[in-house]
Coordinates of C-alpha atoms in Angstrom, one line a residue:
X1 CA -25.2 8.3 14.3
X2 CA -26.2 5.6 12.8
X3 CA -23.3 3.9 10.5
X4 CA -25.4 0.9 8.3
X5 CA -22.9 -1.5 7.3
X6 CA -25.4 -2.2 3.9
X7 CA -23.0 -0.2 1.7
X8 CA -19.3 1.0 1.3
X9 CA -18.3 3.3 4.4
X10 CA -16.0 5.7 6.0
X11 CA -12.3 4.4 6.1
X12 CA -11.0 3.2 9.9
X13 CA -10.5 6.7 11.2
X14 CA -6.9 6.8 13.0
X15 CA -5.8 10.2 14.8
X16 CA -1.3 10.2 13.6
X17 CA 0.2 13.1 14.9
X18 CA 3.9 13.5 12.9
X19 CA 5.9 16.0 13.5
X20 CA 8.7 17.1 11.3
X21 CA 11.3 15.4 12.2
X22 CA 8.9 12.1 12.4
X23 CA 7.8 13.5 8.3
X24 CA 12.0 13.4 7.9
X25 CA 11.6 16.9 6.8
X26 CA 14.2 19.4 8.9
X27 CA 16.8 17.9 7.2
X28 CA 17.1 20.1 4.5
X29 CA 14.8 22.8 5.3
X30 CA 18.1 25.0 5.9
X31 CA 20.1 23.8 3.3
X32 CA 17.6 25.0 0.4
X33 CA 17.1 29.3 -0.2
X34 CA 14.2 30.5 -0.1
X35 CA 11.8 31.7 -3.8
X36 CA 12.0 35.5 -4.0
X37 CA 8.5 35.7 -4.1
X38 CA 7.6 34.4 -0.7
X39 CA 6.9 37.0 2.0
X40 CA 5.4 35.8 5.5
X41 CA 3.8 36.7 8.8
X42 CA 6.1 34.4 11.2
X43 CA 4.1 32.5 13.5
X44 CA 2.3 28.9 13.6
X45 CA -1.1 28.1 10.9
X46 CA -3.2 25.3 11.2
X47 CA -4.1 24.9 7.0
X48 CA -7.3 22.8 6.2
X49 CA -8.3 20.7 3.1
X50 CA -10.7 17.7 1.9
X51 CA -8.5 14.1 1.7
X52 CA -10.5 10.9 0.5
X53 CA -12.5 10.0 3.6
X54 CA -12.3 13.7 5.6
X55 CA -10.7 16.6 6.3
X56 CA -7.2 16.8 6.8
X57 CA -5.9 19.7 8.6
X58 CA -1.5 20.6 9.3
X59 CA 0.1 22.9 11.3
X60 CA 2.7 24.7 9.7
X61 CA 5.1 27.1 11.3
X62 CA 6.4 30.2 9.0
X63 CA 9.4 32.7 9.4
X64 CA 9.4 36.3 7.8
X65 CA 10.1 34.3 4.6
X66 CA 10.1 30.2 4.3
X67 CA 8.2 27.7 6.1
X68 CA 10.2 26.1 8.5
X69 CA 7.5 23.3 9.5
X70 CA 5.4 21.5 8.7
X71 CA 2.9 18.7 11.0
X72 CA 0.1 16.8 9.9
X73 CA -2.1 16.7 13.0
X74 CA -6.0 15.2 11.9
X75 CA -6.5 12.9 9.1
X76 CA -9.0 9.8 8.2
X77 CA -7.2 8.2 5.2
X78 CA -6.3 4.7 4.5
X79 CA -3.5 2.6 6.6
X80 CA -1.1 1.7 4.2
X81 CA -1.4 4.6 1.8
X82 CA -1.3 7.5 4.1
X83 CA 1.7 7.1 5.4
X84 CA 4.2 7.7 2.6
X85 CA 2.9 11.0 2.1
X86 CA 3.0 12.0 5.5
X87 CA 6.5 11.5 5.4
X88 CA 7.4 12.9 1.8
X89 CA 5.0 15.3 1.0
X90 CA 6.2 17.5 4.1
X91 CA 9.5 16.5 3.8
X92 CA 9.7 18.2 -0.1
X93 CA 7.8 20.9 1.0
X94 CA 10.0 21.9 3.4
X95 CA 13.5 20.5 1.2
X96 CA 12.2 22.7 -1.8
X97 CA 10.2 25.7 -0.4
X98 CA 7.1 24.9 -3.4
X99 CA 4.2 23.5 -3.3
X100 CA 4.8 21.7 -6.9
X101 CA 6.2 18.9 -5.4
X102 CA 5.5 15.4 -6.4
X103 CA 2.2 13.2 -5.3
X104 CA 3.2 10.8 -4.1
X105 CA 2.2 7.8 -6.7
X106 CA -0.7 5.4 -5.2
X107 CA -1.9 8.2 -2.6
X108 CA -2.4 11.0 -4.7
X109 CA -5.5 12.0 -3.6
X110 CA -4.2 12.6 0.0
X111 CA -1.0 14.3 -1.4
X112 CA -2.3 16.9 -2.7
X113 CA -4.9 17.0 0.1
X114 CA -1.7 17.9 1.9
X115 CA -0.6 20.0 -0.4
X116 CA -3.8 22.1 -0.4
X117 CA -4.2 22.5 3.4
X118 CA -0.1 23.1 3.8
X119 CA -1.1 25.7 0.8
X120 CA -4.3 27.2 3.2
X121 CA -1.9 28.2 5.8
X122 CA 0.3 30.0 3.2
X123 CA -2.7 32.4 2.2
X124 CA -3.4 32.7 5.9
X125 CA 0.5 33.5 6.5
X126 CA 0.1 36.6 4.1
X127 CA 1.7 34.5 1.4
X128 CA 1.2 33.4 -1.6
X129 CA 0.1 30.2 -2.9
X130 CA -0.1 29.9 -6.4
X131 CA 3.1 31.4 -6.7
X132 CA 5.2 28.7 -4.8
X133 CA 3.1 26.3 -7.0
X134 CA 5.0 27.6 -9.4
X135 CA 8.7 27.1 -7.5
X136 CA 10.3 24.7 -10.2
X137 CA 11.5 21.4 -8.4
X138 CA 14.6 20.6 -9.6
X139 CA 15.4 16.5 -10.0
X140 CA 19.0 15.0 -11.4
X141 CA 17.7 11.7 -13.5
X142 CA 19.5 8.7 -12.0
X143 CA 22.4 6.6 -14.2
X144 CA 21.0 3.8 -16.8
X145 CA 21.4 0.3 -14.6
X146 CA 21.1 -3.5 -15.4
X147 CA 20.7 -6.7 -13.8
X148 CA 19.7 -10.1 -14.0
X149 CA 17.1 -12.3 -12.1
X150 CA 15.3 -15.5 -12.9
X151 CA 12.2 -13.7 -12.8
X152 CA 10.7 -10.1 -12.8
X153 CA 6.9 -9.4 -11.5
X154 CA 5.8 -6.5 -12.0
X155 CA 2.7 -5.5 -10.1
X156 CA 2.8 -5.3 -6.0
X157 CA -0.8 -5.7 -5.7
X158 CA -2.2 -9.4 -4.6
X159 CA -1.3 -11.3 -7.8
X160 CA 2.0 -9.8 -8.0
X161 CA 2.9 -10.1 -4.1
X162 CA 1.7 -14.0 -4.7
X163 CA 3.8 -14.4 -7.3
X164 CA 6.4 -13.2 -6.3
X165 CA 6.1 -15.2 -3.2
X166 CA 5.7 -18.7 -4.5
X167 CA 8.5 -18.0 -7.2
X168 CA 11.0 -17.5 -4.4
X169 CA 9.5 -20.8 -2.4
X170 CA 10.7 -22.5 -6.3
X171 CA 14.2 -21.6 -5.5
X172 CA 14.0 -18.8 -8.4
X173 CA 16.2 -15.5 -8.1
X174 CA 13.1 -13.2 -7.8
X175 CA 12.4 -9.5 -8.0
X176 CA 9.0 -7.6 -8.0
X177 CA 8.7 -4.3 -9.1
X178 CA 6.0 -1.7 -8.5
X179 CA 5.2 1.5 -10.2
X180 CA 3.2 3.5 -7.3
X181 CA 5.9 4.2 -4.2
X182 CA 2.6 2.2 -2.0
X183 CA 1.1 -1.0 -2.8
X184 CA -2.6 0.7 -3.4
X185 CA -3.5 -2.4 -5.5
X186 CA -7.5 -3.2 -5.1
X187 CA -6.5 -6.5 -3.1
X188 CA -5.6 -3.9 -0.4
X189 CA -9.0 -2.6 -0.4
X190 CA -10.9 -6.0 -1.3
X191 CA -12.9 -8.0 1.6
X192 CA -12.1 -11.2 0.9
X193 CA -11.4 -14.0 -1.6
X194 CA -13.0 -17.2 -2.6
X195 CA -12.4 -20.8 -2.5
X196 CA -13.9 -24.2 -2.5
X197 CA -11.8 -26.4 -0.4
X198 CA -9.9 -24.5 2.4
X199 CA -8.7 -26.0 5.7
X200 CA -11.4 -23.6 7.0
X201 CA -14.2 -25.1 5.0
X202 CA -13.3 -28.6 6.0
X203 CA -13.1 -27.9 9.7
X204 CA -16.6 -26.3 10.0
X205 CA -17.9 -29.0 7.0
X206 CA -18.6 -26.1 4.4
X207 CA -16.9 -27.6 1.9
X208 CA -18.3 -26.0 -1.5
X209 CA -19.9 -28.3 -4.4
X210 CA -17.2 -28.0 -7.2
X211 CA -19.9 -28.8 -9.7
X212 CA -21.9 -26.2 -8.1
X213 CA -19.7 -23.5 -8.6
X214 CA -18.4 -24.8 -12.1
X215 CA -21.4 -24.3 -13.6
X216 CA -22.5 -20.6 -11.6
X217 CA -18.9 -19.9 -13.5
X218 CA -20.0 -21.0 -16.9
X219 CA -23.5 -19.8 -16.4
X220 CA -22.7 -16.6 -15.3
X221 CA -20.3 -16.2 -18.3
X222 CA -22.6 -17.6 -20.9
X223 CA -20.2 -19.9 -21.2
X224 CA -17.1 -17.6 -23.0
X225 CA -14.8 -18.2 -19.5
X226 CA -12.2 -20.7 -20.4
X227 CA -13.3 -23.7 -18.7
X228 CA -9.9 -25.1 -18.4
X229 CA -8.8 -22.5 -16.7
X230 CA -11.9 -21.8 -14.3
X231 CA -11.4 -25.4 -13.6
X232 CA -7.9 -24.8 -12.4
X233 CA -8.4 -22.0 -10.5
X234 CA -11.7 -23.8 -8.8
X235 CA -9.0 -26.9 -7.9
X236 CA -6.3 -24.6 -6.6
X237 CA -8.3 -21.7 -4.4
X238 CA -8.3 -23.4 -1.1
X239 CA -4.7 -24.3 -1.8
X240 CA -3.8 -20.6 -1.9
X241 CA -6.2 -19.7 1.3
X242 CA -4.1 -22.8 3.4
X243 CA -0.7 -20.7 2.1
X244 CA -1.5 -17.6 2.5
X245 CA -2.9 -18.2 6.1
X246 CA 0.7 -20.1 6.3
X247 CA 2.6 -17.0 5.5
X248 CA 1.2 -14.3 8.3
X249 CA -2.0 -12.8 6.3
X250 CA -5.4 -13.5 8.4
X251 CA -8.2 -14.7 6.9
X252 CA -11.5 -15.9 8.2
X253 CA -14.3 -18.0 6.3
X254 CA -17.9 -16.0 6.2
X255 CA -21.3 -17.1 4.8
X256 CA -22.9 -15.3 2.2
X257 CA -24.8 -12.4 2.6
X258 CA -23.1 -11.0 5.6
X259 CA -22.4 -7.5 3.3
X260 CA -26.2 -6.8 2.8
X261 CA -26.2 -9.2 -0.2
X262 CA -29.9 -11.0 0.8
X263 CA -29.6 -12.8 -2.7
X264 CA -26.8 -14.2 -1.5
X265 CA -28.5 -15.5 1.8
X266 CA -28.0 -19.6 2.1
X267 CA -25.8 -20.2 -1.1
X268 CA -22.5 -21.7 -0.4
X269 CA -19.9 -20.2 1.5
X270 CA -17.3 -19.0 -0.2
X271 CA -15.5 -15.8 0.6
X272 CA -12.0 -15.7 3.4
X273 CA -12.5 -12.3 4.4
X274 CA -9.3 -10.4 5.9
X275 CA -9.0 -10.1 9.3
X276 CA -7.1 -7.2 9.9
X277 CA -7.5 -5.9 6.0
X278 CA -6.0 -6.0 2.9
X279 CA -2.8 -3.7 3.4
X280 CA -1.8 -4.9 6.9
X281 CA -2.1 -8.8 5.2
X282 CA 0.2 -7.5 1.8
X283 CA 2.6 -6.2 3.7
X284 CA 2.8 -9.7 5.5
X285 CA 3.5 -11.6 2.5
X286 CA 5.8 -8.6 0.8
X287 CA 7.7 -9.4 4.5
X288 CA 7.9 -12.8 3.7
X289 CA 9.2 -11.9 0.1
X290 CA 12.3 -9.7 1.5
X291 CA 13.0 -12.5 4.0
X292 CA 13.2 -15.1 1.7
X293 CA 15.7 -13.5 -0.5
X294 CA 13.5 -11.9 -2.5
X295 CA 13.6 -8.3 -3.9
X296 CA 11.2 -5.1 -4.4
X297 CA 11.5 -2.2 -6.1
X298 CA 8.7 0.8 -5.0
X299 CA 8.4 3.8 -7.7
X300 CA 9.5 1.4 -10.5
X301 CA 7.4 1.2 -13.0
X302 CA 7.8 -1.3 -16.4
X303 CA 7.9 0.5 -19.5
X304 CA 9.0 -2.4 -22.2
X305 CA 9.2 -6.3 -22.4
X306 CA 12.7 -7.2 -23.7
X307 CA 11.9 -10.4 -26.5
X308 CA 14.6 -12.0 -28.1
X309 CA 15.1 -13.2 -31.9
X310 CA 13.2 -16.0 -31.1
X311 CA 10.3 -14.2 -29.8
X312 CA 10.9 -15.4 -25.9
X313 CA 10.5 -12.6 -23.6
X314 CA 13.5 -12.3 -21.7
X315 CA 13.1 -9.1 -19.2
X316 CA 12.0 -6.2 -18.9
X317 CA 12.5 -2.4 -19.0
X318 CA 11.8 -0.3 -16.4
X319 CA 12.2 3.6 -14.9
X320 CA 13.9 3.9 -11.9
X321 CA 12.6 6.2 -9.2
X322 CA 15.0 8.4 -9.8
X323 CA 14.5 8.4 -13.3
X324 CA 17.2 6.7 -15.0
X325 CA 16.6 3.9 -16.5
X326 CA 16.4 0.2 -15.3
X327 CA 17.3 -2.9 -17.7
X328 CA 16.2 -6.5 -16.2
X329 CA 17.4 -9.7 -17.1
X330 CA 14.6 -12.4 -16.8
X331 CA 14.0 -16.1 -18.0
X332 CA 10.8 -15.3 -16.7
X333 CA 8.6 -12.1 -16.5
X334 CA 4.9 -12.1 -15.0
X335 CA 3.0 -8.9 -15.6
X336 CA 0.0 -8.2 -12.6
X337 CA -0.6 -4.2 -13.0
X338 CA -4.2 -4.7 -12.0
X339 CA -6.1 -4.2 -15.3
X340 CA -7.5 -0.7 -16.8
X341 CA -9.6 1.0 -14.9
X342 CA -7.9 4.2 -14.0
X343 CA -7.1 4.8 -17.5
X344 CA -10.5 7.3 -18.2
X345 CA -9.3 7.1 -22.2
X346 CA -9.1 3.1 -22.3
X347 CA -12.1 2.7 -20.3
X348 CA -14.6 5.3 -22.5
X349 CA -13.1 3.2 -25.4
X350 CA -14.2 -0.4 -24.4
X351 CA -17.5 1.2 -22.3
X352 CA -18.5 4.4 -23.3
X353 CA -17.8 7.9 -21.9
X354 CA -20.2 7.0 -19.0
X355 CA -17.9 4.1 -17.6
X356 CA -15.6 7.1 -15.9
X357 CA -12.7 5.4 -14.1
X358 CA -12.5 3.0 -11.3
X359 CA -11.1 3.1 -7.7
X360 CA -7.4 2.6 -8.7
X361 CA -6.1 5.2 -10.6
X362 CA -2.9 3.8 -11.0
X363 CA -4.3 0.3 -13.0
X364 CA -3.6 1.9 -16.6
X365 CA -3.2 -0.9 -18.4
X366 CA 0.7 -1.0 -18.7
X367 CA 0.6 -4.5 -18.6
X368 CA -1.6 -5.3 -21.6
X369 CA 0.1 -2.8 -23.9
X370 CA 3.2 -4.8 -23.0
X371 CA 1.8 -8.1 -23.2
X372 CA 0.1 -6.4 -26.7
X373 CA 3.1 -6.1 -28.1
X374 CA 4.8 -9.3 -27.4
X375 CA 2.5 -11.2 -29.7
X376 CA -0.2 -12.0 -27.0
X377 CA -4.1 -12.2 -27.7
X378 CA -6.6 -9.9 -26.4
X379 CA -9.5 -11.3 -24.6
X380 CA -11.6 -9.8 -21.4
X381 CA -11.6 -5.6 -22.2
X382 CA -15.2 -5.1 -22.4
X383 CA -15.0 -6.7 -18.5
X384 CA -15.6 -4.1 -16.0
X385 CA -16.3 -5.0 -12.0
X386 CA -19.7 -2.9 -11.9
X387 CA -20.5 -3.3 -8.1
X388 CA -22.6 -1.7 -6.3
X389 CA -23.8 1.6 -6.0
X390 CA -22.9 4.9 -5.3
X391 CA -24.6 8.4 -4.5
X392 CA -23.8 10.8 -7.5
X393 CA -19.9 11.1 -6.9
X394 CA -20.1 14.6 -8.7
X395 CA -22.6 16.3 -6.1
X396 CA -21.6 14.7 -2.6
X397 CA -18.5 16.1 -2.9
X398 CA -20.4 18.7 -1.8
X399 CA -21.2 17.3 2.0
X400 CA -19.9 17.5 4.4
X401 CA -21.2 13.3 5.4
X402 CA -23.1 12.1 2.3
X403 CA -22.0 8.0 3.6
X404 CA -25.3 7.7 5.2
X405 CA -27.1 8.4 1.2
X406 CA -25.5 5.1 0.9
X407 CA -28.0 3.2 2.7
X408 CA -30.5 5.0 0.8
X409 CA -28.9 3.4 -2.7
X410 CA -28.9 0.0 -1.1
X411 CA -32.4 -0.3 -0.3
X412 CA -35.7 -1.7 -3.2
X413 CA -36.5 1.4 -3.7
X414 CA -38.6 2.8 -6.5
X415 CA -35.6 3.0 -9.7
X416 CA -36.3 5.1 -12.7
X417 CA -34.1 6.1 -15.0
X418 CA -33.1 9.4 -17.0
X419 CA -35.9 9.9 -19.3
X420 CA -38.6 8.8 -16.0
X421 CA -39.3 5.2 -17.2
X422 CA -39.2 2.5 -14.3
X423 CA -37.0 -0.3 -16.0
X424 CA -36.4 -3.1 -13.2
X425 CA -37.0 -5.7 -10.1
X426 CA -35.4 -3.5 -7.9
X427 CA -35.1 -6.2 -5.8
X428 CA -32.1 -6.8 -7.3
X429 CA -30.5 -4.5 -5.6
X430 CA -29.7 -7.3 -3.2
X431 CA -26.9 -8.5 -5.2
X432 CA -24.4 -6.1 -5.7
X433 CA -23.4 -7.1 -8.9
X434 CA -26.3 -7.8 -10.9
X435 CA -27.6 -4.6 -9.7
X436 CA -24.7 -2.3 -10.6
X437 CA -24.4 -3.7 -14.7
X438 CA -28.6 -3.1 -14.7
X439 CA -27.2 0.4 -13.5
X440 CA -24.4 0.7 -15.7
X441 CA -26.9 0.1 -18.6
X442 CA -28.9 3.2 -18.3
X443 CA -28.4 6.6 -19.7
X444 CA -25.7 8.0 -18.2
X445 CA -24.6 4.9 -15.7
X446 CA -27.2 6.1 -13.3
X447 CA -30.6 6.5 -12.3
X448 CA -33.2 8.1 -9.2
X449 CA -34.4 6.1 -6.4
X450 CA -37.6 7.3 -5.7
X451 CA -39.0 8.1 -2.0
X452 CA -41.5 9.8 0.1
X453 CA -41.5 11.4 3.3
X454 CA -43.1 8.1 4.4
X455 CA -39.7 6.6 4.8
X456 CA -38.4 9.6 6.7
X457 CA -41.1 9.2 9.1
X458 CA -40.5 5.1 8.8
X459 CA -37.1 4.8 9.6
X460 CA -37.5 7.7 12.0
X461 CA -39.5 5.1 14.6
X462 CA -38.8 1.6 12.8
X463 CA -35.5 2.0 11.5
X464 CA -34.3 0.6 7.9
X465 CA -35.3 -3.0 8.6
X466 CA -38.9 -2.0 7.9
X467 CA -37.5 -1.5 4.6
X468 CA -35.2 -4.0 3.8
X469 CA -34.1 -7.3 6.6
X470 CA -30.6 -8.1 5.4
X471 CA -29.3 -9.2 9.0
X472 CA -32.1 -11.1 10.9
X473 CA -30.4 -14.2 9.5
X474 CA -27.1 -13.9 11.2
X475 CA -28.4 -12.7 14.9
X476 CA -26.5 -15.2 17.0
X477 CA -23.7 -16.4 14.7
X478 CA -21.8 -12.7 14.4
X479 CA -19.8 -12.7 11.0
X480 CA -17.7 -10.5 10.0
X481 CA -14.3 -9.0 9.0
X482 CA -12.2 -5.9 7.0
X483 CA -12.6 -4.5 4.4
X484 CA -11.1 -1.1 2.5
X485 CA -9.3 -1.8 5.6
X486 CA -12.0 -0.9 8.4
X487 CA -14.2 -3.6 9.9
X488 CA -18.2 -4.2 10.2
X489 CA -19.9 -7.3 11.1
X490 CA -23.0 -8.4 11.5
X491 CA -24.3 -7.9 14.7
X492 CA -23.4 -4.4 14.5
X493 CA -25.4 -4.0 11.0
X494 CA -28.1 -5.8 12.4
X495 CA -28.5 -3.2 15.5
X496 CA -27.4 -0.3 12.9
X497 CA -31.1 -0.9 10.9
X498 CA -32.8 -1.9 13.9
X499 CA -32.0 1.9 15.1
X500 CA -34.4 5.2 14.7
X501 CA -32.7 7.5 12.6
X502 CA -34.0 10.6 11.3
X503 CA -32.7 11.0 8.0
X504 CA -34.0 14.9 7.6
X505 CA -30.8 16.4 8.9
X506 CA -28.5 14.1 5.9
X507 CA -31.4 14.8 3.4
X508 CA -31.5 18.7 3.9
X509 CA -27.8 18.8 3.0
X510 CA -28.2 16.4 -0.2
X511 CA -30.8 18.5 -1.2
X512 CA -28.4 22.0 -0.9
X513 CA -25.3 19.9 -3.1
X514 CA -28.5 18.5 -5.6
X515 CA -27.8 15.3 -5.0
X516 CA -31.1 14.6 -3.7
X517 CA -33.9 16.0 -5.5
X518 CA -37.7 17.3 -3.9
X519 CA -40.6 18.1 -5.5
X520 CA -44.3 18.9 -3.4
X521 CA -45.5 16.7 -6.3
X522 CA -44.5 14.2 -8.9
X523 CA -44.5 16.5 -11.3
X524 CA -42.7 19.4 -9.9
X525 CA -40.4 16.0 -8.8
X526 CA -40.1 15.2 -13.0
X527 CA -39.8 18.9 -14.0
X528 CA -36.9 19.4 -11.3
X529 CA -34.6 16.4 -12.0
X530 CA -35.7 17.1 -16.1
X531 CA -38.3 14.3 -16.8
X532 CA -41.4 14.1 -18.6
X533 CA -44.0 15.2 -16.0
X534 CA -46.0 12.9 -18.0
X535 CA -43.8 9.4 -18.2
X536 CA -42.5 10.0 -14.4
X537 CA -45.9 10.3 -13.3
X538 CA -47.9 7.0 -15.0
X539 CA -44.6 5.3 -13.9
X540 CA -45.0 6.1 -10.0
X541 CA -49.3 5.9 -10.7
X542 CA -48.7 2.6 -12.0
X543 CA -45.6 0.9 -9.6
X544 CA -47.9 2.8 -6.9
X545 CA -51.3 0.0 -8.4
X546 CA -48.9 -2.7 -7.9
X547 CA -47.8 -1.4 -4.4
X548 CA -51.2 -1.6 -3.3
X549 CA -52.4 -5.0 -5.1
X550 CA -49.2 -6.7 -3.6
X551 CA -48.4 -7.7 -7.3
X552 CA -45.4 -6.6 -9.7
X553 CA -47.0 -6.9 -13.6
X554 CA -44.1 -5.4 -15.1
X555 CA -41.1 -7.2 -14.0
X556 CA -42.0 -9.3 -9.7
X557 CA -40.8 -7.3 -7.6
X558 CA -41.5 -9.0 -4.1
X559 CA -44.4 -7.5 -2.3
X560 CA -42.5 -7.3 0.2
X561 CA -40.7 -4.4 -1.0
X562 CA -43.7 -2.8 -3.3
X563 CA -44.0 0.5 -1.1
X564 CA -46.0 3.0 -2.6
X565 CA -44.5 6.6 -3.1
X566 CA -47.7 8.8 -2.6
X567 CA -46.9 10.8 0.4
X568 CA -45.3 13.7 -0.7
X569 CA -42.9 15.6 -0.4
X570 CA -41.4 13.7 -2.9
X571 CA -37.4 12.4 -3.2
X572 CA -35.7 11.4 -5.5
X573 CA -31.8 10.4 -5.4
X574 CA -29.3 10.5 -7.8
X575 CA -27.6 7.1 -8.4
X576 CA -24.5 5.7 -10.3
X577 CA -22.9 2.5 -11.2
X578 CA -19.9 1.8 -9.1
X579 CA -17.1 0.1 -11.0
X580 CA -14.4 -1.2 -9.4
X581 CA -12.2 -1.8 -11.9
X582 CA -11.8 -3.7 -15.0
X583 CA -11.5 -8.1 -15.3
X584 CA -9.1 -9.3 -18.0
X585 CA -7.2 -8.3 -21.3
X586 CA -4.6 -10.6 -22.1
X587 CA -5.8 -13.9 -23.0
X588 CA -4.4 -17.1 -20.8
X589 CA -4.5 -20.5 -20.6
X590 CA -5.0 -22.6 -17.6
X591 CA -0.9 -22.1 -16.7
X592 CA -1.6 -19.0 -16.6
X593 CA 1.2 -18.3 -19.5
X594 CA 0.1 -15.3 -21.5
X595 CA -1.5 -16.5 -25.6
X596 CA -1.2 -15.5 -29.1
X597 CA -4.2 -15.4 -31.2
X598 CA -4.0 -18.9 -32.0
X599 CA -4.1 -20.2 -28.3
X600 CA 0.1 -21.1 -27.9
X601 CA 2.2 -19.7 -25.1
X602 CA 4.3 -16.7 -25.6
X603 CA 7.7 -18.2 -23.8
X604 CA 8.8 -16.6 -20.4
X605 CA 4.9 -14.9 -20.1
X606 CA 2.7 -15.0 -17.3
X607 CA -0.4 -12.9 -16.9
X608 CA -2.4 -12.9 -14.1
X609 CA -5.0 -11.3 -11.9
X610 CA -6.8 -8.3 -13.6
X611 CA -4.7 -8.1 -16.2
X612 CA -5.5 -11.8 -17.0
X613 CA -8.6 -12.6 -18.8
X614 CA -10.6 -15.4 -19.6
X615 CA -12.3 -16.1 -15.7
X616 CA -15.7 -14.0 -17.0
X617 CA -17.7 -13.4 -19.4
X618 CA -19.2 -9.9 -19.5
X619 CA -19.7 -9.3 -16.0
X620 CA -18.4 -9.8 -12.6
X621 CA -19.6 -12.8 -11.3
X622 CA -21.6 -12.9 -8.6
X623 CA -19.6 -15.5 -5.9
X624 CA -18.4 -13.4 -2.8
X625 CA -14.6 -12.9 -3.2
X626 CA -14.3 -13.7 -6.8
X627 CA -12.3 -11.8 -8.1
X628 CA -9.7 -11.3 -5.0
X629 CA -9.4 -15.1 -5.4
X630 CA -8.9 -15.3 -8.5
X631 CA -5.8 -12.9 -8.2
X632 CA -4.3 -14.5 -5.6
X633 CA -4.6 -18.1 -6.9
X634 CA -3.8 -16.9 -10.6
X635 CA -0.6 -15.1 -9.2
X636 CA 0.3 -17.7 -6.9
X637 CA 0.1 -20.4 -10.0
X638 CA 1.6 -17.8 -11.9
X639 CA 5.1 -17.7 -10.1
X640 CA 5.5 -21.8 -9.5
X641 CA 5.2 -21.5 -13.3
X642 CA 7.6 -18.9 -14.1
X643 CA 9.9 -20.1 -11.6
X644 CA 9.9 -24.1 -12.8
X645 CA 10.5 -22.3 -16.4
X646 CA 13.2 -20.1 -15.9
X647 CA 14.9 -23.0 -14.1
X648 CA 14.8 -25.2 -16.9

């Protein structure tokens, strides 16, 4: 089956067989009294539920009155996120004989999937899964504690991990705390980071011109970006890449456009991609932190900054994994909690109801709220990372295999909004940031991608290359790295686009789910997608006229991509803007210090990564690796500066 890498695709499939002993679950199961509602038909049953990336299967063994074993047999979940849930959830179910166990923070989806798979097995065994979901799990709250360090870093994603490691290297006693049980920030899923003058760029004679990049950043932001901050990040990004490699992270320089962004082909090479994936890279950096004497505490959410009488930030009040309070006294605090993309209420406040939430559920604005409470100015709260496109997520959940539809969302098809109007030059699709921003501005942050039977017949004989040649320029110079912890490369991508593929089964399944609508005529299609028949017909007819002439008189689309929509039946694919997260909130200066409304630094407080405002205007920069490069570089600078301040 074709698996084109034009778009986000399946996360790397790994099959792990975990015994109960491997999950650590058998040790206490015999001590827990069974629920008085527990009654089973003894035996072994296989339960199935839907995980983040596919089905999760568990094997559950029952006696007459209790669950005696839980083993995960199949899954396709993301390495680095999956393991903690696979260890803890089965063990907790066994210990408490309950399905009301807490999800592992940072791995909520897979935790819930394991619980539901066990629930499926419970039902098969004649048990009452709903009753087990009501069995209370008692927990003891731990004692309050205090500790003192030089620097405390809040958030163990890319920015926070870099900050903690840099702080240690400056000789500061450093503590890194993280609210989730696993490090699951955007840095674990991203593909790579930008830089201008890394060793790899110098060795390959691909050093990026600073004047070009500086102007690119400033023009894209309409000069809302902090020029001094932009220049500081630019001057240090290459050093950050080299430093990360020295500390075990494997990165490789690739040419622009290798991910399917044809608009970027031929521009300077900025992106240094993860060779082993973000989860592995960050784990290696965390091991360096521990080897250098630093301490890392997971499941320790920060709740409040501590300030002295003069307004200096002097520590953090957090909650330990056991629920007890932890007061951390420190001379410097670095906040790097990932923005607020996972906070539905804040997203609605700043972007409207149509925005929904980003990919990182744990990024709920904790750092922003703490910094604002300490007097930091608000800046950049209106910047989201709209990047790429996705089939309507509310509908694709009904499909067994929706991933081939992602390829269609990334083609320059005819786009109409939810009023049936064509609204943009569709070859903007080749720049993921611009294209996604355009979709977001439409009603519902979505549109319909229209195509006809001719596309299906053409791709069936010629492949997707007939509609978009994205990878021919990379023939003979293979490029690739890992994104979403999955490997991809241009050779594989090119092959997938030139390989004939029959979309018929995928489209039939999509029609059943509702993500694709089919009509024998444009009028019928209009009726089914709920738009005015005359409006849609007029827009399609006008577009077809441009296609026949080879000239787009409205939006100047390249004639290469003017494919008429005239051979029925006709199809409309429901497509949404894809929001990865938010990119700001706290105003910082070029030293990565939080500042107040008068741009005066707040003593003792640094803010890095997606919590920090000032690097963008109102949209994401179209530079490959921009966000991750800023996260690591701002984190490294914040950590070093925080350590220097603490040592004074």
